[in-house]
Structure formats: C-alpha cells, structure tokens
Coordinates of C-alpha atoms in Angstrom, one line a residue:
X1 CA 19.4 -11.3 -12.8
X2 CA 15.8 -12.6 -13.3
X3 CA 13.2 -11.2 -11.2
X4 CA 11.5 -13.1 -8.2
X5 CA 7.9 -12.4 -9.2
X6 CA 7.7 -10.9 -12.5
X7 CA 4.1 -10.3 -14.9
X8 CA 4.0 -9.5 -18.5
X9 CA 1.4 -8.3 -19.9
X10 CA -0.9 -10.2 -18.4
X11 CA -4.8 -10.1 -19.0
X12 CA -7.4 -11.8 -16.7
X13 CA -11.3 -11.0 -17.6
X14 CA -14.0 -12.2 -14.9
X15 CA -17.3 -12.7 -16.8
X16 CA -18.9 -9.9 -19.1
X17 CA -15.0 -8.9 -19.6
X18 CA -15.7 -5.1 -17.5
X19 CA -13.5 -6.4 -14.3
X20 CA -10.2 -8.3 -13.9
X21 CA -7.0 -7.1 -14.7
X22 CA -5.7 -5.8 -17.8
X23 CA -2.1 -5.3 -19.8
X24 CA -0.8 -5.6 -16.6
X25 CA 3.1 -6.0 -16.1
X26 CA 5.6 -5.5 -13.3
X27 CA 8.1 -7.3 -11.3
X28 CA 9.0 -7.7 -7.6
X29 CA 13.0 -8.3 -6.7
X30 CA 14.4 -10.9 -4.3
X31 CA 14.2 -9.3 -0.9
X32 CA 11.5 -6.2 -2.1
X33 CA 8.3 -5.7 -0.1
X34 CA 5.5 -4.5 -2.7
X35 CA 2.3 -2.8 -1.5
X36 CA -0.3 -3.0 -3.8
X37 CA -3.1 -0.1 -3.2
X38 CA -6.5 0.9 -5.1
X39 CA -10.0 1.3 -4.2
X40 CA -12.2 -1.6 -4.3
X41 CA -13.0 -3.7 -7.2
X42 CA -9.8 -2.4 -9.0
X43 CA -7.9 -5.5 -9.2
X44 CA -5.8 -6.1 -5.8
X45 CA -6.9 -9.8 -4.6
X46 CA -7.1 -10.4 -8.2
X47 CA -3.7 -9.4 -9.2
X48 CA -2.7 -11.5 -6.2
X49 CA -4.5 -14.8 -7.1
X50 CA -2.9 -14.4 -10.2
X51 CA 0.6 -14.6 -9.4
X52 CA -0.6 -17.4 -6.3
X53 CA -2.0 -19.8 -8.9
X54 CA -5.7 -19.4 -8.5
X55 CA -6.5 -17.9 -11.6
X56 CA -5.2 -18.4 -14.6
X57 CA -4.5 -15.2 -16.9
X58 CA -6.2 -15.0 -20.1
X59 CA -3.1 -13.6 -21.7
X60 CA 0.1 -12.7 -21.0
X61 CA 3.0 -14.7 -18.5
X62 CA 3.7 -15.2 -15.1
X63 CA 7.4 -15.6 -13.7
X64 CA 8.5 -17.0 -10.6
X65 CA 12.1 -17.3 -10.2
X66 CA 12.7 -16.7 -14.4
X67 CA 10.7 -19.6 -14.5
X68 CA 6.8 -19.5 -16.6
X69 CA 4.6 -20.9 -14.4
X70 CA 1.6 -19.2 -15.9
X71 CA -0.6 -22.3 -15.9
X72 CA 0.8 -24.5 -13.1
X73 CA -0.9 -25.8 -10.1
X74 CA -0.9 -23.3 -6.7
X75 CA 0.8 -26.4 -5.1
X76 CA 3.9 -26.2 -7.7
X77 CA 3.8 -22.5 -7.5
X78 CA 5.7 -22.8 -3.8
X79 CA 4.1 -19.2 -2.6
X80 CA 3.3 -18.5 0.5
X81 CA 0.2 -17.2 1.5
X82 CA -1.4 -14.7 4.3
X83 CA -5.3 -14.4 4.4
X84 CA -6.9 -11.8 6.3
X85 CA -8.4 -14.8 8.5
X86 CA -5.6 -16.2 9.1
X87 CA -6.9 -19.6 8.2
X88 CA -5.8 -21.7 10.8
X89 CA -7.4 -25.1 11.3
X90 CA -9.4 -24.7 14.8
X91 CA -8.6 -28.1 16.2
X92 CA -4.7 -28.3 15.6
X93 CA -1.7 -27.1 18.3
X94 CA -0.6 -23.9 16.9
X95 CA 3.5 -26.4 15.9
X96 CA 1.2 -28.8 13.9
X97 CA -0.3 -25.3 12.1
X98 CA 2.7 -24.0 11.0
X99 CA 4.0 -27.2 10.8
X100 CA 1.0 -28.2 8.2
X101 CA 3.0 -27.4 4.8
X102 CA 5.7 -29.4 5.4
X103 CA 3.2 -32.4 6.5
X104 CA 1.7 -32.4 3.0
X105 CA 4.9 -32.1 1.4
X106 CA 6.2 -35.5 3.4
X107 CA 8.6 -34.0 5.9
X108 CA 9.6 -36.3 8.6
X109 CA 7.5 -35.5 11.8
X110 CA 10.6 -35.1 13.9
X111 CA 11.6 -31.8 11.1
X112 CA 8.5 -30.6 11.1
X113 CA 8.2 -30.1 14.9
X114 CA 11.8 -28.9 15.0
X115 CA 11.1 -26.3 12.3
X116 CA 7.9 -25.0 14.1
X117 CA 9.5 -24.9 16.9
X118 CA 12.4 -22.3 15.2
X119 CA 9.7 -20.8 13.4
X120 CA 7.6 -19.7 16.6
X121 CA 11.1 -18.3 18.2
X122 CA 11.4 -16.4 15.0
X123 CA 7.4 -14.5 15.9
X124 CA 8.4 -14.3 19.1
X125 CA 5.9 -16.7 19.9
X126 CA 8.1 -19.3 21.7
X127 CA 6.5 -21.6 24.5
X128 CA 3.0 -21.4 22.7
X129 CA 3.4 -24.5 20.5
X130 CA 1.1 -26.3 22.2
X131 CA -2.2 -24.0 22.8
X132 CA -4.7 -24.1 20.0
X133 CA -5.3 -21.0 17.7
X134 CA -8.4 -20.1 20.0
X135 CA -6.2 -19.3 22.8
X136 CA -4.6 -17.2 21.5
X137 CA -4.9 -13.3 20.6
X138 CA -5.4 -11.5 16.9
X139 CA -1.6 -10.5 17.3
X140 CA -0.2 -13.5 17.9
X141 CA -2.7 -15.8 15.3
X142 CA -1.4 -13.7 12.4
X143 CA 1.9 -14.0 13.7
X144 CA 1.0 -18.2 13.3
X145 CA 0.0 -17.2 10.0
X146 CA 2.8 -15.6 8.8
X147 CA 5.5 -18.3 10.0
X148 CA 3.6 -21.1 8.3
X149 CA 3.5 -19.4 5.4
X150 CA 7.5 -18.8 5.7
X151 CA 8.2 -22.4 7.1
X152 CA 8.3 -23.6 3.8
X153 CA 10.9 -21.3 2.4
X154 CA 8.4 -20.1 0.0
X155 CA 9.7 -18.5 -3.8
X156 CA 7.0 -15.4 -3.0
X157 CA 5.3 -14.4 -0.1
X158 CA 1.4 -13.1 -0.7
X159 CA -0.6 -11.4 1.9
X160 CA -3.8 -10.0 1.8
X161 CA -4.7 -7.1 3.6
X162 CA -3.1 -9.6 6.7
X163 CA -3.9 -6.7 9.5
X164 CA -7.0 -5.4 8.3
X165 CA -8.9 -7.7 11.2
X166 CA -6.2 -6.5 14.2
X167 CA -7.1 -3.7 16.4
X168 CA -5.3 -0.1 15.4
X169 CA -2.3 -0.5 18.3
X170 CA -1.6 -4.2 17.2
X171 CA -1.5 -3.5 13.5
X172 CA 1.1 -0.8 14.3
X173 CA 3.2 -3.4 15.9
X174 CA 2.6 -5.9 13.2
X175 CA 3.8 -3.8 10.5
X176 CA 7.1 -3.3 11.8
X177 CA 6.7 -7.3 12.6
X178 CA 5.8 -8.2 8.7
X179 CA 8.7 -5.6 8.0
X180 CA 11.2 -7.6 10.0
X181 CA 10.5 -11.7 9.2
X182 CA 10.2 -10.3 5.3
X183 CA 13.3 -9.0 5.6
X184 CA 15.3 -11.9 7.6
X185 CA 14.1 -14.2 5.0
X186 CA 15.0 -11.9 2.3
X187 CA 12.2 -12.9 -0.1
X188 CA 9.5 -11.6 -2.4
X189 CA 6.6 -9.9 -0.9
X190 CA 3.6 -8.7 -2.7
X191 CA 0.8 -7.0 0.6
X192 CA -2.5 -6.2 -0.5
X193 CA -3.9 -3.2 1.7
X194 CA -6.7 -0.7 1.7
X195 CA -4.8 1.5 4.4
X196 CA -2.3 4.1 3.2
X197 CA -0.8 4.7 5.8
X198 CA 0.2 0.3 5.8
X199 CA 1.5 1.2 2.6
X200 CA 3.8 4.4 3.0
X201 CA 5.6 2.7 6.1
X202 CA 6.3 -0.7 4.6
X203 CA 6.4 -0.7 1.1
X204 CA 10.1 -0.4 -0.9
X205 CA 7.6 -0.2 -3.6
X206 CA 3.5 1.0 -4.2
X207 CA 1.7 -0.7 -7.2
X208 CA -1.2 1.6 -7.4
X209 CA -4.5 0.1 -9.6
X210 CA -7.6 1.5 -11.0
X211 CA -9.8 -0.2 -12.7
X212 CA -7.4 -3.3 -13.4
X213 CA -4.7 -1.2 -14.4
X214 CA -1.7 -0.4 -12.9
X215 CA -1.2 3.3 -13.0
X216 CA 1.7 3.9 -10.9
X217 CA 4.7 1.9 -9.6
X218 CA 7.2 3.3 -7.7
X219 CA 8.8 4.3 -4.5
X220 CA 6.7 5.5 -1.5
X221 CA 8.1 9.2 -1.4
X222 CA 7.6 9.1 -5.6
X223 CA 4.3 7.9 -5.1
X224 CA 3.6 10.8 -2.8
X225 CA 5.8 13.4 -4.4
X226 CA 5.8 12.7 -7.9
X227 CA 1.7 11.2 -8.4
X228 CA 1.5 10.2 -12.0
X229 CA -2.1 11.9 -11.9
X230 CA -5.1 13.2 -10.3
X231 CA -5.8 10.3 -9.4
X232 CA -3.0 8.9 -7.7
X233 CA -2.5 12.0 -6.0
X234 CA -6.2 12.2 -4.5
X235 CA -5.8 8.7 -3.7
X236 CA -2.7 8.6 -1.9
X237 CA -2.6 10.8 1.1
X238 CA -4.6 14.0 1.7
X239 CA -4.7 16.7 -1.2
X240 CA -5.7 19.7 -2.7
X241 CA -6.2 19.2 -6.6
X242 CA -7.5 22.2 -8.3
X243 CA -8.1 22.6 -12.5
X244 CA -6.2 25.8 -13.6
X245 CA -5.0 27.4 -16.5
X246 CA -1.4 28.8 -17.7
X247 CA -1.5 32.9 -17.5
X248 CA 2.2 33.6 -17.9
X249 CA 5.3 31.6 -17.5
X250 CA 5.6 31.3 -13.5
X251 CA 1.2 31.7 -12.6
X252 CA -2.2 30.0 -13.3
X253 CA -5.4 31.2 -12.4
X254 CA -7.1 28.9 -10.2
X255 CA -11.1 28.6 -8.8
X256 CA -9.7 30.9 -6.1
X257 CA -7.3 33.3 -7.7
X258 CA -3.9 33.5 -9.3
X259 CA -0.9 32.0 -8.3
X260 CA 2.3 32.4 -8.8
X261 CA 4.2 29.2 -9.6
X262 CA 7.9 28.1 -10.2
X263 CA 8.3 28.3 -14.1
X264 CA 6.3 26.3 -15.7
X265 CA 7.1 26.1 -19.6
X266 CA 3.2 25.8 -20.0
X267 CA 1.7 28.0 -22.7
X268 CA -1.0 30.7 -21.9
X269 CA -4.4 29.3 -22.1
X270 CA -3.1 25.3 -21.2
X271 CA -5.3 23.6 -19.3
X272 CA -3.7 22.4 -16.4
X273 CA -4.3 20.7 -13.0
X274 CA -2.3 21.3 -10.0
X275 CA -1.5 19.4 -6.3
X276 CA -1.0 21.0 -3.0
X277 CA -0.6 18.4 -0.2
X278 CA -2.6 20.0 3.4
X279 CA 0.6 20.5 5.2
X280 CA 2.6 22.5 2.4
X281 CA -0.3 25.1 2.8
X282 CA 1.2 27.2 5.8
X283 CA -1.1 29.7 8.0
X284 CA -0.3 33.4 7.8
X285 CA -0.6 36.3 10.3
X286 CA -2.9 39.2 10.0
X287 CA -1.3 42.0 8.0
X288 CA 1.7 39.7 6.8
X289 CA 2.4 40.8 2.8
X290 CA 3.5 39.0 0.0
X291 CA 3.0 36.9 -3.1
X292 CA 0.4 33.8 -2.9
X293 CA -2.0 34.8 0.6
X294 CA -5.5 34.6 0.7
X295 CA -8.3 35.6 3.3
X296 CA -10.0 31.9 4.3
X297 CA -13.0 31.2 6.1
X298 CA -12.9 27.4 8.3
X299 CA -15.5 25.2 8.2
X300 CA -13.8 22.4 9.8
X301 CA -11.5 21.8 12.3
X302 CA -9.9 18.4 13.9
X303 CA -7.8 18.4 16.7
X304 CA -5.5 15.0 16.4
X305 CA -2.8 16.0 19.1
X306 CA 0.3 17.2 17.2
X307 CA -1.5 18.0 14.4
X308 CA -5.0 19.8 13.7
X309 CA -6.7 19.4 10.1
X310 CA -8.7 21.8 8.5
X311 CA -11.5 22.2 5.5
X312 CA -11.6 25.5 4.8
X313 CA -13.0 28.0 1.5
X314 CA -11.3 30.4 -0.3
X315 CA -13.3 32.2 -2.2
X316 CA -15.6 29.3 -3.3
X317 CA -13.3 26.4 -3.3
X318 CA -12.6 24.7 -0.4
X319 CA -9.3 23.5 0.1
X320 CA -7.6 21.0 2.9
X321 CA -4.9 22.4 5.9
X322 CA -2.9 20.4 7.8
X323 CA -0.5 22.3 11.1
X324 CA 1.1 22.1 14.4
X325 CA -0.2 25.5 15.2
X326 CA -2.7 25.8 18.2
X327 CA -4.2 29.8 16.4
X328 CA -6.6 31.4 14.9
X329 CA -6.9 30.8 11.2
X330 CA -7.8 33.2 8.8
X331 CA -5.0 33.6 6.4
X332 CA -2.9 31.4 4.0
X333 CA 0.4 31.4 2.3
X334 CA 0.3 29.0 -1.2
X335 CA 4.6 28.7 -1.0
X336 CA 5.8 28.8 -4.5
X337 CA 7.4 25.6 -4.2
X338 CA 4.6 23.7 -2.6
X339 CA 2.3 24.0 -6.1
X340 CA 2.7 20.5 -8.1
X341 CA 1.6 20.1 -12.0
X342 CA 0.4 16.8 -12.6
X343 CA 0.6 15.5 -15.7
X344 CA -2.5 15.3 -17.1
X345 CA -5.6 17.5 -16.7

C-alpha cells in the first residue's frame, strides 16, 4: 500500500545553496498525524511548502497518493492548508469561508452551504454560520480554519504551527480538537510546531530537522527515549548530556566523577557522551549509602506546582533536576538505569 504523502530524496536550495532542505525522504500513512520539530531556519515551513506545491524541489520526488506530483500546480495538489493566521477573508460569513474551496472548484451553492453547515457542527461551531470571522474568538477562527481546509476532503492536511497565535488554555484545548477532526477524517497530517510539548501529545510520529536534514523520525516515546544524538536529545525535552569516557565495562568517568553504568561493551579510553533526562535524577537523604550519589549545591529552583525544577552543580558541572518533593536538596542518586549512551560523541 502506497503512502499518503511520501518524499524521496528530495533537495530544495534557496539562493547561495547554504539553506533549504537536503536528501530529504520520509513518508506519512493514511490516517498518521506527523509533527515536524527543529529550531528555526532548519527547514520546517519549507519542508511543508514543498509537499503543498509552493516550491518546487530541486531534486528528488514528491508522492501524494502513489501519485508524482513533484511539479504540479498547489491547485492540483488537493492539500489542505492551516496557516498560523488563519487566513480568513474579513468580509465573508464564516459558511461562505469554509465554504470558499468548493466555490472555486464549481460546487453548486446549495452543496456548499449544506457542507459548511456539516462542517461547523463537526468544530462544534454550529449556529455561528452567519457572523463574520471578527466576531468571533482565536479558538473558534482556527477552528474555521481547519474545517475549510477539510471541507474539501483534502489528499493531505498541512498546518503550520496552527496554535502558535492562541492563548496557552485554548491551545491546550485545540490540540486535543486538531487530534480529533484529523482523526474522524482519517487523513494525512503533516503540523509544523516550535512547541514540544504540541509535539509529544499529538504526534503518532516526530520528524526532527537540523539544518535541512531530517535527523530523526520516529515515535514520540523513541524520540524521547531512544534520541539518535546529542542533539536530538538536548532538543527534545529537558536534559542532562555530559562527554565521558569508558573506564571499565559497567562506568565512565564524567566532568563530575565516575559512574557506574549498566554494561556498556565500550572499550576503556572511548569517548563517549551520555543522557540523563531531569526527572530520572532522584534526590537522596543525608547519610543514605550507595553506588552513584553525589554532594550538590542549587543554584536554581522553580516551583511549578506538582513539580519543582532545579539547576544545580556538582563538582563543576551543573546538571538539571526535576521532582515532586517539597525538601531540602543536597544530595543525588544517578540510578544505573537512568544513564543513556547516545550514539555519537
């Protein structure tokens, strides 16, 4: 079975040839909800206009449906598209804005009201066909957005970063809203984000970038759990990545110490980096023994609630803590189990 969205290998080179994307290739499933993720400038919007039609790669294909429609129109492309914006036109009923696709593609008037009409019951926006976009909150515009870029019945759905412009308690509720309609229409969805947390809670899969090039692809919880690098793990979520070096088959030596590791297989001497997310690092009471404590000094201390994050030092590094505990800190535990190797150093 042929992918919905699918790249292969596909280049695209702004001018000077230093930004765009690169040897890029992945696909999306019928039904799957992709999160792209990368800091700016590594390719996200591009990768995005890409597959929509509005650039044209300078190598390589671009599938939608099995079919190559690498250097068709954006009209022929039939993808539906989410700006940050929203994009609605100011002086049309909120019906005759979602209706607006199916206008330009000659659908009887009657249909088109019909089908905005089923479309705003769908956004749980029913009895608002008439108001213009104006009167209407952040929420509820995007939620205009979204069904008319559905009412259609789109091959792909593209948004990007859709919920950056909504206040934090909205955006919450328009994730699990995005979520939903995606899922009812069972269709392609590729969401461009800068927020992490966006892309943990919604994503089947993350397409990480840097610098045009797509350095991980995976699940959310392999993205997290399994980071391809020190990059990806510094990127995604909170972390503690420290350079160390192999002293025996189950320790390194890091900036602060030694510590002793599951077995390795590493050779004495290799060069090495290693990952400790903030909340696998777990406080330790005065005089408690055993392998992998250290004596810290806080410099930092947030209180969010249920949690509280730290910066603290060891030594002279100065590592991240995350914990539910209300005390005191001024001693460690590194578990065994909680000290990743990344692959490369």
């Amino acid at each position: 079975m042929s992918s919905a969205v699918e790249l292969d290998q596909v280049t695209f080179r702004y001018p000077g040839g230093k930004a765009g994307i690169f040897d890029l290739s992945m696909q999306i499933q019928q039904g799957e909800l992709v999160v792209c993720i990368g800091p700016s400038g590594c390719g996200k919007t591009t990768l995005l206009k890409l597959i929509a039609g509005f650039f044209r790669p300078d190598a390589g294909i671009v599938r939608l449906g099995g079919q190559d429609l690498t250097h068709a129109s954006v009209a022929s492309r039939g993808c539906g598209i989410v700006f940050q914006s929203y994009a609605l036109f100011p002086h049309m009923r909120v019906w005759e804005n979602i209706a607006y696709p199916l206008r330009v593609r000659g659908v009887p008037p009657e249909q088109r009201r019909r089908k905005a009409e089923e479309m705003l019951e769908m956004v749980g926006l029913t009895g608002t066909a008439e108001r213009l976009p104006a009167q209407l909150s952040g929420g509820q515009q995007q939620r205009v957005a979204l069904a008319r870029a559905l009412a259609f019945e789109p091959r792909a759905l593209l948004l990007d970063e859709p919920l950056s412009a909504l206040d934090a308690a909205t955006r919450v509720v328009m994730r699990d809203e995005v979520r939903r309609i995606q899922k009812m229409h069972n269709i392609a969805a590729l969401l461009i984000t800068h927020d992490q947390d966006e892309a943990l809670s919604l994503a089947d899969r993350i397409a990480v970038l840097k610098d045009g090039r797509l350095v991980q692809y995976d699940t959310p919880a392999a993205i997290y759990d399994r980071p391809a690098d020190g990059f990806v793990a510094g990127f995604v979520g909170r972390a503690n990545v420290l350079a160390a070096t192999a002293s025996g088959p189950e320790q390194v030596d890091v900036p602060f110490g030694r510590l002793r590791t599951l077995p390795h297989g590493l050779r004495d001497g290799a060069a090495i980096k290693v990952l400790i997310r903030p909340e696998r690092l777990e406080p330790a009471a005065a005089g408690e023994s055993g392998t992998n404590l250290f004596e810290v000094r806080v410099l930092k201390d947030r209180f969010f609630g249920a949690t509280r994050q730290l910066d603290m030092t060891i030594g002279e590094a100065v590592l991240k803590l995350e914990t539910t505990s209300r005390a005191a800190l001024t001693r460690v535990r590194v578990p065994v189990e909680a000290i990743q190797f990344l692959p490369n150093p």
